Amino acid sequence: MINLGDELNKAYNGDTWHGGNVLSLIQAANPQKVFTHPIPNAHSIAELVLHLTAWTEEVIDRIAGQTAKEPSRGDWPLPIEKTAEEWHRLVADFKLVNEKLIEMIDDFESSGWLNEVKDERNRELGTGVNNAQLINGLIQHHAYHAGQIALLLKF
């Protein structure tokens, strides 16, 4: 079986096949620009980081056996303030939750990967899947939004 912790670590902070990992892209962002919306009706880099953090926290809860739901922060939380200090806090939070999840995956019982996440299938919430599919989905989610961040960095 694929080592899901290793795969998440690649998407988060490793050598990805598709381009820059999400953390390297986030760390390349100018704190003066992360709250701007250079593309009309698109999310800012800061909003994308908050969204990624919120869903990583939700995956942590699901892996821990909690019932699937929308993230406690909300799907698209907004930054509290638009300062460099706030940006550094957002990046620190993103790093913390990803490192926590990677550690949880490394400690996860191999017999539990095919266990269903608690809830019926809801595509938008990513429910009704097993634990391995849940982590794989988060890896895909990181890659998808890494591409958006890479595009926004060009502005």
PDB file of N, CA and C in Angstrom, residues 63 107-117 130-133:
ATOM      1  N   ILE A  63     -10.245  11.513  11.119  1.00  0.00           N
ATOM      2  CA  ILE A  63      -9.314  10.409  11.368  1.00  0.00           C
ATOM      3  C   ILE A  63      -9.368  10.005  12.843  1.00  0.00           C
ATOM      4  N   ASP A 107       1.142   7.192  12.905  1.00  0.00           N
ATOM      5  CA  ASP A 107       0.765   6.380  14.069  1.00  0.00           C
ATOM      6  C   ASP A 107      -0.521   5.586  13.857  1.00  0.00           C
ATOM      7  N   PHE A 108      -1.187   5.774  12.720  1.00  0.00           N
ATOM      8  CA  PHE A 108      -2.495   5.166  12.474  1.00  0.00           C
ATOM      9  C   PHE A 108      -2.344   3.658  12.273  1.00  0.00           C
ATOM     10  N   GLU A 109      -3.247   2.916  12.863  1.00  0.00           N
ATOM     11  CA  GLU A 109      -3.241   1.453  12.716  1.00  0.00           C
ATOM     12  C   GLU A 109      -3.531   1.080  11.265  1.00  0.00           C
ATOM     13  N   SER A 110      -2.697   0.250  10.676  1.00  0.00           N
ATOM     14  CA  SER A 110      -2.869  -0.117   9.265  1.00  0.00           C
ATOM     15  C   SER A 110      -4.208  -0.793   9.014  1.00  0.00           C
ATOM     16  N   SER A 111      -4.748  -1.450  10.012  1.00  0.00           N
ATOM     17  CA  SER A 111      -6.042  -2.126   9.838  1.00  0.00           C
ATOM     18  C   SER A 111      -7.206  -1.139   9.740  1.00  0.00           C
ATOM     19  N   GLY A 112      -6.979   0.123  10.064  1.00  0.00           N
ATOM     20  CA  GLY A 112      -8.060   1.104  10.057  1.00  0.00           C
ATOM     21  C   GLY A 112      -8.231   1.891   8.777  1.00  0.00           C
ATOM     22  N   TRP A 113      -7.319   1.709   7.817  1.00  0.00           N
ATOM     23  CA  TRP A 113      -7.384   2.533   6.611  1.00  0.00           C
ATOM     24  C   TRP A 113      -8.642   2.292   5.791  1.00  0.00           C
ATOM     25  N   LEU A 114      -9.155   1.082   5.789  1.00  0.00           N
ATOM     26  CA  LEU A 114     -10.342   0.795   4.978  1.00  0.00           C
ATOM     27  C   LEU A 114     -11.644   1.029   5.740  1.00  0.00           C
ATOM     28  N   ASN A 115     -11.558   1.466   6.993  1.00  0.00           N
ATOM     29  CA  ASN A 115     -12.762   1.792   7.760  1.00  0.00           C
ATOM     30  C   ASN A 115     -13.407   3.055   7.209  1.00  0.00           C
ATOM     31  N   GLU A 116     -14.726   3.036   7.160  1.00  0.00           N
ATOM     32  CA  GLU A 116     -15.473   4.194   6.660  1.00  0.00           C
ATOM     33  C   GLU A 116     -15.391   5.363   7.639  1.00  0.00           C
ATOM     34  N   VAL A 117     -15.315   6.562   7.082  1.00  0.00           N
ATOM     35  CA  VAL A 117     -15.443   7.776   7.877  1.00  0.00           C
ATOM     36  C   VAL A 117     -16.893   7.840   8.339  1.00  0.00           C
ATOM     37  N   ASN A 130     -13.608   5.880   2.886  1.00  0.00           N
ATOM     38  CA  ASN A 130     -12.821   5.282   3.961  1.00  0.00           C
ATOM     39  C   ASN A 130     -11.658   6.222   4.322  1.00  0.00           C
ATOM     40  N   ASN A 131     -10.945   5.870   5.372  1.00  0.00           N
ATOM     41  CA  ASN A 131      -9.872   6.738   5.866  1.00  0.00           C
ATOM     42  C   ASN A 131      -8.770   6.961   4.835  1.00  0.00           C
ATOM     43  N   ALA A 132      -8.418   5.930   4.075  1.00  0.00           N
ATOM     44  CA  ALA A 132      -7.390   6.085   3.039  1.00  0.00           C
ATOM     45  C   ALA A 132      -7.865   7.045   1.950  1.00  0.00           C
ATOM     46  N   GLN A 133      -9.116   6.915   1.530  1.00  0.00           N
ATOM     47  CA  GLN A 133      -9.665   7.817   0.521  1.00  0.00           C
ATOM     48  C   GLN A 133      -9.737   9.250   1.044  1.00  0.00           C
TER      49      GLN A 133
END
